mmCIF file of C-alpha atoms and ligand atoms in Angstrom:
data_model
loop_
_atom_site.group_PDB
_atom_site.id
_atom_site.type_symbol
_atom_site.label_atom_id
_atom_site.label_comp_id
_atom_site.label_asym_id
_atom_site.label_seq_id
_atom_site.Cartn_x
_atom_site.Cartn_y
_atom_site.Cartn_z
ATOM 1 C CA MET A 1 10.814 -1.147 21.333
ATOM 2 C CA ALA A 2 10.766 2.669 22.089
ATOM 3 C CA GLU A 3 7.844 4.130 24.072
ATOM 4 C CA LEU A 4 5.299 6.105 22.149
ATOM 5 C CA ASP A 5 5.232 9.995 22.293
ATOM 6 C CA ASN A 6 1.463 9.767 21.684
ATOM 7 C CA ASP A 7 -0.564 6.913 22.466
ATOM 8 C CA LEU A 8 -3.920 8.595 22.756
ATOM 9 C CA LEU A 9 -5.285 6.396 19.912
ATOM 10 C CA LEU A 10 -4.248 3.066 21.162
ATOM 11 C CA ARG A 11 -5.778 4.142 24.763
ATOM 12 C CA ALA A 12 -8.955 5.359 23.000
ATOM 13 C CA LEU A 13 -9.499 2.316 21.267
ATOM 14 C CA LEU A 14 -9.263 0.388 24.477
ATOM 15 C CA ARG A 15 -11.588 2.748 26.137
ATOM 16 C CA GLU A 16 -9.212 3.892 28.425
ATOM 17 C CA PRO A 17 -9.248 7.651 29.722
ATOM 18 C CA VAL A 18 -7.764 10.283 27.392
ATOM 19 C CA PRO A 19 -7.586 14.031 28.119
ATOM 20 C CA ARG A 20 -9.015 14.779 24.446
ATOM 21 C CA THR A 21 -10.516 12.801 21.742
ATOM 22 C CA PRO A 22 -7.838 11.516 19.227
ATOM 23 C CA LEU A 23 -8.122 11.653 15.573
ATOM 24 C CA TRP A 24 -7.025 10.101 12.268
ATOM 25 C CA ILE A 25 -8.913 10.285 8.695
ATOM 26 C CA MET A 26 -9.505 7.326 6.411
ATOM 27 C CA ARG A 27 -7.705 7.839 3.158
ATOM 28 C CA GLN A 28 -5.718 10.531 4.882
ATOM 29 C CA ALA A 29 -2.702 9.877 2.585
ATOM 30 C CA GLY A 30 -4.330 10.688 -1.076
ATOM 31 C CA ARG A 31 -5.240 12.736 -4.249
ATOM 32 C CA TYR A 32 -6.784 15.897 -2.193
ATOM 33 C CA LEU A 33 -2.970 16.388 -1.184
ATOM 34 C CA PRO A 34 -1.064 18.102 -4.087
ATOM 35 C CA GLU A 35 2.283 16.447 -2.658
ATOM 36 C CA TYR A 36 0.787 13.029 -2.781
ATOM 37 C CA ARG A 37 -0.248 13.800 -6.655
ATOM 38 C CA GLU A 38 3.243 14.712 -7.304
ATOM 39 C CA VAL A 39 4.894 11.294 -5.537
ATOM 40 C CA ARG A 40 2.194 9.548 -7.459
ATOM 41 C CA ALA A 41 3.140 10.960 -10.891
ATOM 42 C CA LYS A 42 6.898 10.189 -9.901
ATOM 43 C CA ALA A 43 5.907 6.442 -9.247
ATOM 44 C CA GLY A 44 4.068 6.340 -12.512
ATOM 45 C CA ASP A 45 1.029 4.465 -11.200
ATOM 46 C CA PHE A 46 -0.762 3.520 -7.945
ATOM 47 C CA MET A 47 0.623 -0.033 -7.587
ATOM 48 C CA SER A 48 4.398 0.894 -8.264
ATOM 49 C CA LEU A 49 3.617 3.620 -5.286
ATOM 50 C CA CYS A 50 2.502 0.699 -3.194
ATOM 51 C CA ARG A 51 5.265 -1.707 -4.199
ATOM 52 C CA ASN A 52 8.087 1.011 -3.453
ATOM 53 C CA PRO A 53 8.524 1.341 0.549
ATOM 54 C CA GLU A 54 10.406 4.644 0.325
ATOM 55 C CA LEU A 55 7.498 6.133 -1.631
ATOM 56 C CA ALA A 56 4.909 4.631 0.234
ATOM 57 C CA CYS A 57 6.512 5.472 3.651
ATOM 58 C CA GLU A 58 6.850 9.212 1.949
ATOM 59 C CA VAL A 59 3.193 9.436 1.216
ATOM 60 C CA THR A 60 2.131 8.030 4.668
ATOM 61 C CA MET A 61 4.098 10.883 6.390
ATOM 62 C CA GLN A 62 2.684 13.663 4.184
ATOM 63 C CA PRO A 63 -0.702 14.210 6.158
ATOM 64 C CA LEU A 64 1.230 13.989 9.388
ATOM 65 C CA ARG A 65 3.401 17.001 8.339
ATOM 66 C CA ARG A 66 0.458 19.144 7.630
ATOM 67 C CA TYR A 67 -2.181 18.276 10.340
ATOM 68 C CA LYS A 68 -1.897 17.365 13.977
ATOM 69 C CA LEU A 69 -3.155 13.661 13.791
ATOM 70 C CA ASP A 70 -2.835 11.107 16.270
ATOM 71 C CA ALA A 71 -1.910 8.060 14.001
ATOM 72 C CA ALA A 72 -0.424 7.221 10.685
ATOM 73 C CA ILE A 73 -2.167 4.472 8.479
ATOM 74 C CA LEU A 74 0.015 2.277 6.271
ATOM 75 C CA PHE A 75 -0.117 3.253 2.611
ATOM 76 C CA SER A 76 -1.306 0.382 0.615
ATOM 77 C CA ASP A 77 -4.655 -0.958 -0.625
ATOM 78 C CA ILE A 78 -7.007 -3.688 0.368
ATOM 79 C CA LEU A 79 -6.814 -5.268 -3.082
ATOM 80 C CA THR A 80 -3.129 -6.322 -2.508
ATOM 81 C CA VAL A 81 -4.419 -9.530 -0.904
ATOM 82 C CA PRO A 82 -6.282 -10.832 -3.867
ATOM 83 C CA ASP A 83 -3.361 -9.667 -6.314
ATOM 84 C CA ALA A 84 -1.273 -11.779 -4.046
ATOM 85 C CA MET A 85 -3.829 -14.600 -4.865
ATOM 86 C CA GLY A 86 -2.955 -14.525 -8.328
ATOM 87 C CA LEU A 87 -5.683 -12.371 -9.631
ATOM 88 C CA GLY A 88 -3.578 -9.739 -11.478
ATOM 89 C CA LEU A 89 -4.594 -6.108 -9.969
ATOM 90 C CA TYR A 90 -4.350 -3.243 -12.273
ATOM 91 C CA PHE A 91 -5.732 0.226 -12.042
ATOM 92 C CA VAL A 92 -7.511 2.068 -14.957
ATOM 93 C CA THR A 93 -7.614 5.947 -14.377
ATOM 94 C CA GLY A 94 -11.140 6.945 -13.813
ATOM 95 C CA GLU A 95 -12.235 3.244 -13.733
ATOM 96 C CA GLY A 96 -11.065 2.095 -10.332
ATOM 97 C CA PRO A 97 -9.513 -1.425 -9.771
ATOM 98 C CA LYS A 98 -9.726 -4.521 -12.150
ATOM 99 C CA PHE A 99 -8.511 -7.824 -12.037
ATOM 100 C CA ARG A 100 -6.975 -9.906 -15.221
ATOM 101 C CA ASN A 101 -8.213 -13.065 -13.625
ATOM 102 C CA PRO A 102 -11.267 -12.422 -11.926
ATOM 103 C CA VAL A 103 -13.022 -15.365 -9.895
ATOM 104 C CA GLN A 104 -16.198 -16.419 -11.954
ATOM 105 C CA THR A 105 -16.548 -20.371 -11.896
ATOM 106 C CA ALA A 106 -16.676 -22.846 -9.177
ATOM 107 C CA ASP A 107 -13.429 -24.440 -10.390
ATOM 108 C CA ALA A 108 -11.945 -20.813 -10.317
ATOM 109 C CA VAL A 109 -12.992 -20.495 -6.435
ATOM 110 C CA LYS A 110 -11.867 -24.200 -5.603
ATOM 111 C CA ALA A 111 -8.529 -23.506 -7.435
ATOM 112 C CA LEU A 112 -7.669 -20.457 -5.110
ATOM 113 C CA ARG A 113 -4.935 -21.330 -2.268
ATOM 114 C CA VAL A 114 -3.445 -19.222 0.473
ATOM 115 C CA PRO A 115 -0.313 -17.748 -1.274
ATOM 116 C CA ASP A 116 3.069 -17.431 0.043
ATOM 117 C CA VAL A 117 2.440 -14.245 1.922
ATOM 118 C CA GLU A 118 6.228 -13.180 2.700
ATOM 119 C CA ALA A 119 6.997 -13.868 -0.972
ATOM 120 C CA GLU A 120 4.174 -11.996 -2.467
ATOM 121 C CA LEU A 121 3.453 -9.229 -0.165
ATOM 122 C CA GLY A 122 6.829 -8.805 1.583
ATOM 123 C CA TYR A 123 6.815 -5.231 -0.049
ATOM 124 C CA VAL A 124 4.076 -4.299 2.574
ATOM 125 C CA PHE A 125 6.138 -5.512 5.416
ATOM 126 C CA ASP A 126 8.915 -3.439 4.154
ATOM 127 C CA ALA A 127 6.835 -0.758 3.989
ATOM 128 C CA VAL A 128 5.640 -0.939 7.415
ATOM 129 C CA GLN A 129 9.073 -1.444 8.796
ATOM 130 C CA THR A 130 10.242 1.668 7.066
ATOM 131 C CA ILE A 131 7.253 3.835 8.152
ATOM 132 C CA ARG A 132 7.914 2.835 11.963
ATOM 133 C CA ARG A 133 11.705 3.584 11.453
ATOM 134 C CA GLU A 134 10.447 6.977 10.032
ATOM 135 C CA LEU A 135 7.733 7.667 12.322
ATOM 136 C CA ASP A 136 10.302 7.191 15.365
ATOM 137 C CA GLY A 137 7.642 6.783 18.222
ATOM 138 C CA LYS A 138 5.910 10.044 17.426
ATOM 139 C CA VAL A 139 2.335 8.345 16.730
ATOM 140 C CA PRO A 140 1.313 4.850 16.317
ATOM 141 C CA LEU A 141 0.936 2.882 12.975
ATOM 142 C CA ILE A 142 -2.325 1.601 11.720
ATOM 143 C CA GLY A 143 -2.113 -1.574 9.626
ATOM 144 C CA PHE A 144 -5.274 -2.947 7.468
ATOM 145 C CA ALA A 145 -6.760 -5.390 5.201
ATOM 146 C CA GLY A 146 -10.016 -5.539 3.524
ATOM 147 C CA SER A 147 -12.583 -7.603 4.731
ATOM 148 C CA PRO A 148 -13.132 -11.308 2.938
ATOM 149 C CA PHE A 149 -16.431 -10.078 1.573
ATOM 150 C CA THR A 150 -15.538 -6.702 0.380
ATOM 151 C CA CYS A 151 -12.507 -8.240 -1.107
ATOM 152 C CA GLY A 152 -14.651 -10.999 -2.567
ATOM 153 C CA THR A 153 -16.866 -8.320 -4.359
ATOM 154 C CA TYR A 154 -13.940 -7.340 -6.423
ATOM 155 C CA MET A 155 -12.524 -10.667 -6.923
ATOM 156 C CA VAL A 156 -15.979 -12.160 -8.330
ATOM 157 C CA GLU A 157 -17.229 -9.010 -10.090
ATOM 158 C CA GLY A 158 -13.564 -8.334 -11.790
ATOM 159 C CA GLY A 159 -13.691 -4.806 -10.471
ATOM 160 C CA SER A 160 -15.790 -2.118 -8.780
ATOM 161 C CA SER A 161 -19.604 -2.675 -8.991
ATOM 162 C CA ARG A 162 -23.057 -0.995 -8.010
ATOM 163 C CA GLU A 163 -25.215 -4.075 -7.506
ATOM 164 C CA PHE A 164 -22.880 -6.998 -6.776
ATOM 165 C CA ALA A 165 -24.961 -8.888 -9.098
ATOM 166 C CA THR A 166 -22.395 -12.138 -9.167
ATOM 167 C CA ILE A 167 -21.576 -12.565 -5.684
ATOM 168 C CA ARG A 168 -25.264 -11.860 -4.564
ATOM 169 C CA ARG A 169 -26.194 -14.731 -6.945
ATOM 170 C CA MET A 170 -23.430 -16.573 -5.405
ATOM 171 C CA ALA A 171 -24.912 -16.209 -1.839
ATOM 172 C CA ALA A 172 -28.326 -17.390 -3.065
ATOM 173 C CA GLU A 173 -27.542 -20.211 -5.378
ATOM 174 C CA ALA A 174 -24.282 -21.407 -4.047
ATOM 175 C CA PRO A 175 -23.676 -20.382 -0.633
ATOM 176 C CA GLU A 176 -20.991 -23.333 -0.004
ATOM 177 C CA LEU A 177 -19.036 -22.042 -2.787
ATOM 178 C CA LEU A 178 -19.054 -18.468 -1.158
ATOM 179 C CA ASP A 179 -18.140 -19.912 2.352
ATOM 180 C CA ARG A 180 -15.123 -21.503 0.561
ATOM 181 C CA LEU A 181 -14.146 -18.049 -1.117
ATOM 182 C CA MET A 182 -14.403 -16.387 2.300
ATOM 183 C CA ASN A 183 -12.383 -18.901 4.029
ATOM 184 C CA VAL A 184 -9.581 -18.645 1.853
ATOM 185 C CA VAL A 185 -9.455 -14.887 1.714
ATOM 186 C CA ALA A 186 -9.828 -14.790 5.550
ATOM 187 C CA ASP A 187 -6.850 -17.532 6.003
ATOM 188 C CA THR A 188 -4.795 -15.332 3.698
ATOM 189 C CA THR A 189 -5.924 -12.126 5.729
ATOM 190 C CA ILE A 190 -4.822 -13.603 8.992
ATOM 191 C CA GLU A 191 -1.282 -14.340 7.693
ATOM 192 C CA TYR A 192 -1.154 -10.863 6.174
ATOM 193 C CA LEU A 193 -2.351 -9.014 8.960
ATOM 194 C CA ASN A 194 -0.337 -10.836 11.591
ATOM 195 C CA ALA A 195 2.786 -10.272 9.423
ATOM 196 C CA GLN A 196 1.803 -6.722 9.417
ATOM 197 C CA ILE A 197 1.797 -6.576 13.061
ATOM 198 C CA GLU A 198 5.251 -8.394 13.295
ATOM 199 C CA ALA A 199 6.649 -5.878 11.018
ATOM 200 C CA GLY A 200 5.404 -3.048 13.376
ATOM 201 C CA ALA A 201 1.720 -2.015 12.830
ATOM 202 C CA GLN A 202 0.341 -1.206 16.423
ATOM 203 C CA ALA A 203 -3.372 -1.345 15.726
ATOM 204 C CA VAL A 204 -5.202 -3.003 12.520
ATOM 205 C CA GLN A 205 -8.439 -2.163 10.836
ATOM 206 C CA ILE A 206 -10.756 -4.359 8.684
ATOM 207 C CA PHE A 207 -12.391 -2.181 5.981
ATOM 208 C CA ASP A 208 -15.602 -3.904 5.257
ATOM 209 C CA THR A 209 -16.857 -1.455 2.845
ATOM 210 C CA TRP A 210 -19.635 -3.468 1.154
ATOM 211 C CA GLY A 211 -20.704 -6.176 3.556
ATOM 212 C CA ALA A 212 -24.011 -4.565 4.677
ATOM 213 C CA ALA A 213 -25.041 -4.655 0.829
ATOM 214 C CA LEU A 214 -26.360 -8.058 2.121
ATOM 215 C CA GLU A 215 -29.306 -8.801 3.765
ATOM 216 C CA PRO A 216 -28.687 -9.221 7.485
ATOM 217 C CA ASP A 217 -28.761 -13.146 7.680
ATOM 218 C CA ASP A 218 -26.310 -13.037 4.574
ATOM 219 C CA PHE A 219 -24.160 -10.436 6.119
ATOM 220 C CA ARG A 220 -23.833 -12.762 9.425
ATOM 221 C CA ARG A 221 -22.953 -15.742 7.295
ATOM 222 C CA PHE A 222 -20.377 -14.642 4.899
ATOM 223 C CA SER A 223 -18.915 -10.998 6.021
ATOM 224 C CA LEU A 224 -19.450 -11.174 9.788
ATOM 225 C CA ALA A 225 -18.271 -14.886 10.202
ATOM 226 C CA SER A 226 -15.259 -14.398 8.041
ATOM 227 C CA MET A 227 -14.328 -11.290 9.978
ATOM 228 C CA GLN A 228 -14.846 -13.355 13.149
ATOM 229 C CA LYS A 229 -12.467 -15.814 12.036
ATOM 230 C CA ILE A 230 -9.949 -13.372 11.513
ATOM 231 C CA VAL A 231 -10.417 -11.680 14.890
ATOM 232 C CA ASP A 232 -10.098 -14.929 16.559
ATOM 233 C CA ARG A 233 -6.475 -15.487 15.209
ATOM 234 C CA LEU A 234 -4.911 -12.231 15.023
ATOM 235 C CA THR A 235 -1.907 -11.475 17.193
ATOM 236 C CA ARG A 236 -3.524 -9.463 19.885
ATOM 237 C CA GLU A 237 -0.226 -8.463 21.910
ATOM 238 C CA LYS A 238 3.074 -7.421 20.857
ATOM 239 C CA ASP A 239 5.916 -5.707 22.835
ATOM 240 C CA GLY A 240 3.630 -5.627 26.130
ATOM 241 C CA ARG A 241 1.114 -3.706 24.384
ATOM 242 C CA ARG A 242 -2.504 -4.843 23.075
ATOM 243 C CA ILE A 243 -2.759 -4.533 19.519
ATOM 244 C CA PRO A 244 -6.624 -2.991 18.975
ATOM 245 C CA VAL A 245 -8.653 -4.407 16.226
ATOM 246 C CA ILE A 246 -11.103 -2.103 14.416
ATOM 247 C CA LEU A 247 -13.892 -3.213 12.214
ATOM 248 C CA PHE A 248 -15.387 -0.978 9.957
ATOM 249 C CA THR A 249 -18.576 -2.133 8.174
ATOM 250 C CA LYS A 250 -20.059 0.923 6.327
ATOM 251 C CA GLY A 251 -23.617 1.062 6.725
ATOM 252 C CA ALA A 252 -23.769 -1.439 9.415
ATOM 253 C CA GLY A 253 -26.338 0.283 11.431
ATOM 254 C CA PRO A 254 -28.128 -2.112 13.856
ATOM 255 C CA LEU A 255 -25.737 -4.703 12.721
ATOM 256 C CA LEU A 256 -23.172 -2.897 14.982
ATOM 257 C CA ALA A 257 -24.496 -4.970 17.936
ATOM 258 C CA ASP A 258 -23.546 -8.133 16.210
ATOM 259 C CA LEU A 259 -20.052 -6.638 15.123
ATOM 260 C CA ALA A 260 -19.485 -5.931 19.020
ATOM 261 C CA GLN A 261 -19.669 -9.653 19.907
ATOM 262 C CA THR A 262 -16.812 -10.635 17.689
ATOM 263 C CA GLY A 263 -14.353 -9.726 20.243
ATOM 264 C CA CYS A 264 -12.840 -6.692 18.466
ATOM 265 C CA ASP A 265 -11.772 -3.527 20.258
ATOM 266 C CA ALA A 266 -13.491 -0.844 18.354
ATOM 267 C CA LEU A 267 -16.039 -0.541 15.549
ATOM 268 C CA GLY A 268 -15.993 2.280 12.829
ATOM 269 C CA VAL A 269 -19.123 4.122 12.376
ATOM 270 C CA ASP A 270 -20.467 5.784 9.133
ATOM 271 C CA TRP A 271 -22.374 8.741 9.137
ATOM 272 C CA THR A 272 -25.857 7.202 8.573
ATOM 273 C CA THR A 273 -26.052 6.200 12.260
ATOM 274 C CA ASP A 274 -25.651 8.772 14.955
ATOM 275 C CA LEU A 275 -22.700 7.896 17.326
ATOM 276 C CA ALA A 276 -25.402 8.281 20.168
ATOM 277 C CA THR A 277 -27.528 5.582 18.578
ATOM 278 C CA ALA A 278 -24.331 3.340 17.831
ATOM 279 C CA ARG A 279 -23.585 3.540 21.743
ATOM 280 C CA GLU A 280 -26.743 2.153 22.480
ATOM 281 C CA TYR A 281 -26.247 -0.679 20.145
ATOM 282 C CA VAL A 282 -22.937 -1.628 21.538
ATOM 283 C CA GLY A 283 -23.419 -0.611 25.061
ATOM 284 C CA ASP A 284 -19.889 -0.584 26.837
ATOM 285 C CA LYS A 285 -18.412 -3.368 24.910
ATOM 286 C CA VAL A 286 -16.296 -1.745 22.159
ATOM 287 C CA ALA A 287 -15.029 1.976 21.478
ATOM 288 C CA LEU A 288 -16.361 3.660 18.359
ATOM 289 C CA GLN A 289 -14.686 5.610 15.505
ATOM 290 C CA GLY A 290 -16.213 8.043 13.644
ATOM 291 C CA ASN A 291 -18.094 9.533 12.021
ATOM 292 C CA LEU A 292 -18.612 13.120 10.309
ATOM 293 C CA ASP A 293 -20.199 12.905 6.887
ATOM 294 C CA PRO A 294 -17.283 13.375 4.571
ATOM 295 C CA ALA A 295 -19.416 15.658 2.427
ATOM 296 C CA THR A 296 -19.164 18.276 5.198
ATOM 297 C CA LEU A 297 -15.511 18.964 4.046
ATOM 298 C CA ARG A 298 -17.082 20.636 1.119
ATOM 299 C CA GLU A 299 -18.772 23.363 3.254
ATOM 300 C CA SER A 300 -17.659 26.474 5.144
ATOM 301 C CA PRO A 301 -14.974 26.465 8.084
ATOM 302 C CA GLY A 302 -17.828 27.408 10.388
ATOM 303 C CA ALA A 303 -20.060 24.262 8.924
ATOM 304 C CA ILE A 304 -17.164 22.254 9.374
ATOM 305 C CA ARG A 305 -16.569 23.269 13.290
ATOM 306 C CA GLN A 306 -20.419 22.773 13.687
ATOM 307 C CA GLY A 307 -19.976 19.506 12.190
ATOM 308 C CA VAL A 308 -17.159 18.505 14.701
ATOM 309 C CA ALA A 309 -18.988 20.104 17.523
ATOM 310 C CA GLU A 310 -22.167 17.884 16.654
ATOM 311 C CA THR A 311 -20.092 14.574 16.327
ATOM 312 C CA LEU A 312 -18.322 15.124 19.666
ATOM 313 C CA ALA A 313 -21.603 15.774 21.376
ATOM 314 C CA SER A 314 -23.345 12.996 19.925
ATOM 315 C CA TYR A 315 -20.758 10.464 21.417
ATOM 316 C CA GLY A 316 -20.944 12.437 24.412
ATOM 317 C CA LYS A 317 -18.765 12.132 27.396
ATOM 318 C CA GLY A 318 -16.497 9.553 28.472
ATOM 319 C CA PRO A 319 -13.638 7.329 26.980
ATOM 320 C CA GLY A 320 -13.740 5.132 23.792
ATOM 321 C CA HIS A 321 -14.340 7.572 21.064
ATOM 322 C CA VAL A 322 -11.777 8.130 18.161
ATOM 323 C CA PHE A 323 -12.756 10.990 15.797
ATOM 324 C CA ASN A 324 -12.677 9.919 12.136
ATOM 325 C CA LEU A 325 -14.817 10.791 9.104
ATOM 326 C CA GLY A 326 -17.584 8.243 8.417
ATOM 327 C CA HIS A 327 -15.882 7.285 5.163
ATOM 328 C CA GLY A 328 -12.822 8.212 3.150
ATOM 329 C CA ILE A 329 -11.755 11.897 2.521
ATOM 330 C CA THR A 330 -12.642 12.320 -1.455
ATOM 331 C CA PRO A 331 -9.982 13.668 -3.756
ATOM 332 C CA ASP A 332 -11.897 17.252 -4.273
ATOM 333 C CA ILE A 333 -11.437 18.385 -0.853
ATOM 334 C CA ASP A 334 -9.443 21.407 -0.072
ATOM 335 C CA PRO A 335 -6.501 20.688 2.317
ATOM 336 C CA ASP A 336 -7.108 23.823 4.124
ATOM 337 C CA ASN A 337 -10.686 22.305 5.378
ATOM 338 C CA LEU A 338 -9.125 19.241 6.776
ATOM 339 C CA GLY A 339 -7.034 21.687 8.835
ATOM 340 C CA VAL A 340 -10.170 23.453 10.175
ATOM 341 C CA LEU A 341 -11.592 19.872 11.139
ATOM 342 C CA VAL A 342 -8.376 18.747 12.910
ATOM 343 C CA ASP A 343 -8.028 22.048 14.985
ATOM 344 C CA ALA A 344 -11.917 21.778 15.795
ATOM 345 C CA VAL A 345 -11.272 18.123 17.233
ATOM 346 C CA HIS A 346 -8.219 19.561 19.257
ATOM 347 C CA GLU A 347 -10.218 22.508 20.550
ATOM 348 C CA LEU A 348 -13.470 21.222 21.164
ATOM 349 C CA SER A 349 -12.863 17.584 22.366
ATOM 350 C CA PRO A 350 -11.372 18.116 25.825
ATOM 351 C CA GLN A 351 -14.717 18.972 27.598
ATOM 352 C CA TYR A 352 -15.687 15.461 26.874
ATOM 353 C CA HIS A 353 -12.844 14.032 28.969
ATOM 354 C CA ASP A 354 -12.303 14.356 32.852
HETATM 355 O O1 CP3 B 401 -6.437 5.289 4.588
HETATM 356 C C1 CP3 B 401 -5.383 5.551 3.864
HETATM 357 O O2 CP3 B 401 -4.769 6.538 3.622
HETATM 358 C C2 CP3 B 401 -4.674 4.317 3.541
HETATM 359 C C3 CP3 B 401 -4.671 3.887 2.179
HETATM 360 C C4 CP3 B 401 -5.739 3.233 1.524
HETATM 361 C C5 CP3 B 401 -6.175 3.141 0.207
HETATM 362 N N1 CP3 B 401 -7.343 2.304 -0.080
HETATM 363 C C6 CP3 B 401 -5.187 4.077 -0.717
HETATM 364 C C7 CP3 B 401 -5.675 4.092 -2.061
HETATM 365 C C8 CP3 B 401 -6.752 2.368 2.247
HETATM 366 C C9 CP3 B 401 -6.876 2.156 3.472
HETATM 367 C C10 CP3 B 401 -7.760 1.913 1.010
HETATM 368 C C11 CP3 B 401 -8.738 0.873 1.251
HETATM 369 C C12 CP3 B 401 -9.496 0.609 0.020
HETATM 370 N N2 CP3 B 401 -9.260 0.318 -1.190
HETATM 371 C C13 CP3 B 401 -10.926 0.334 0.168
HETATM 372 C C14 CP3 B 401 -11.892 0.191 1.541
HETATM 373 C C15 CP3 B 401 -11.979 1.669 2.310
HETATM 374 C C16 CP3 B 401 -12.779 2.739 1.413
HETATM 375 O O3 CP3 B 401 -12.504 3.459 1.015
HETATM 376 O O4 CP3 B 401 -14.084 2.036 1.153
HETATM 377 C C17 CP3 B 401 -11.299 -0.041 -1.014
HETATM 378 C C18 CP3 B 401 -12.765 -0.423 -1.269
HETATM 379 C C19 CP3 B 401 -10.390 0.007 -1.912
HETATM 380 C C20 CP3 B 401 -10.308 -0.222 -3.521
HETATM 381 C C21 CP3 B 401 -9.794 0.644 -4.263
HETATM 382 N N3 CP3 B 401 -8.434 1.130 -4.568
HETATM 383 C C22 CP3 B 401 -10.771 1.804 -5.021
HETATM 384 C C23 CP3 B 401 -12.119 1.696 -4.955
HETATM 385 C C24 CP3 B 401 -9.727 2.508 -5.407
HETATM 386 C C25 CP3 B 401 -10.228 3.914 -5.963
HETATM 387 C C26 CP3 B 401 -10.030 3.997 -7.428
HETATM 388 C C27 CP3 B 401 -10.251 5.412 -7.885
HETATM 389 O O5 CP3 B 401 -9.624 5.722 -8.951
HETATM 390 O O6 CP3 B 401 -11.071 6.211 -7.330
HETATM 391 C C28 CP3 B 401 -8.425 2.324 -5.158
HETATM 392 C C29 CP3 B 401 -7.084 3.314 -5.158
HETATM 393 C C30 CP3 B 401 -6.621 3.695 -4.145
HETATM 394 N N4 CP3 B 401 -6.519 3.219 -2.855
HETATM 395 C C31 CP3 B 401 -6.333 5.158 -4.031
HETATM 396 C C32 CP3 B 401 -5.594 5.605 -2.854
HETATM 397 C C33 CP3 B 401 -5.053 6.724 -2.465
HETATM 398 C C34 CP3 B 401 -6.487 6.105 -5.297
HETATM 399 C C35 CP3 B 401 -5.424 5.550 -6.350
HETATM 400 C C36 CP3 B 401 -4.640 6.637 -7.088
HETATM 401 O O7 CP3 B 401 -3.739 7.434 -6.516
HETATM 402 O O8 CP3 B 401 -4.849 6.789 -8.204
#
């Protein structure tokens, strides 16, 4: 396997020294880019784009052509896993993801099985291989999956939700049933992420967008425990290099301290916790990734530079910081504004490293 030209991301995730802070952006391939919208229109719909390795590779590469980013992230979605479990994922424009067969009874939970991951999700592993070939060692490729709880919210509610009423009722009234759901999704996710790593993913991130909607004890029992199971069973080394694991629980706050104990390498932090405070929660255990408020990208170039400066200063000196937004970039952002952010990280971050 060829060496990487730029391995700053992998080094920073392992808290090794780097000359500047590496960065990538959650949802860096997406609708804010006109070239993405063009390929997406050509593909017809979002899932057809995900299922076509050449087109998925093309949109993965698009942000790297525009910006000096230190990683690519596989273009796919977290809901491919429940789709592979037979739920029938589809997208309705303006309404987000939906499932034809949501999991809404005890019998439906009990009927769920770990699918044949190679057969059902082979298109993802093909995309990983295609992207690695196209990247040709320039920057590392990040693979990803959703957390079992975050996937579970969509599986049980049948789509996006504000209150998570059904799954929270399950946590309160039928906790063993929710344990069972978490376990089967975790077991599938272990096979899925290990196959991404086998195909060439050089780091992996678990997106736990909704885990912090639970009260802390329930967060620990359902979301944290199922992510712990995944962390314990992932392939952690390949071709002589460690495969860093990043856990991103949006809104984790003080629960970052619990997440840091899982044995992951890094934690994503959203913008509601300062990086300085996050460092106090986690000590020297893990690297931190984040956390500029995505809304800052709607402001002026000066305000964006200021936001970058404050984020870097909040983490402060020393290794173990990967710059990112605190959540994904939104479709309304002017692509030039992301350029301002990227340039500011390159310009302002060396002073925080020896
Ligand atoms: O970061 C990247 O560039 C990689 C690609 C990626 C997508 N989704 C592409 C996508 C990743 C990592 C995700 C993760 C994801 N998907 C999460 C967790 C992270 C987060 O942002 O909280 C969640 C909750 C989902 C589920 C999902 N998929 C939603 C809620 C939506 C949005 C629906 C909408 O219309 O706004 C999607 C669709 C989706 N996934 C899009 C993209 C680029 C937009 C689809 C389109 O092009 O029409």
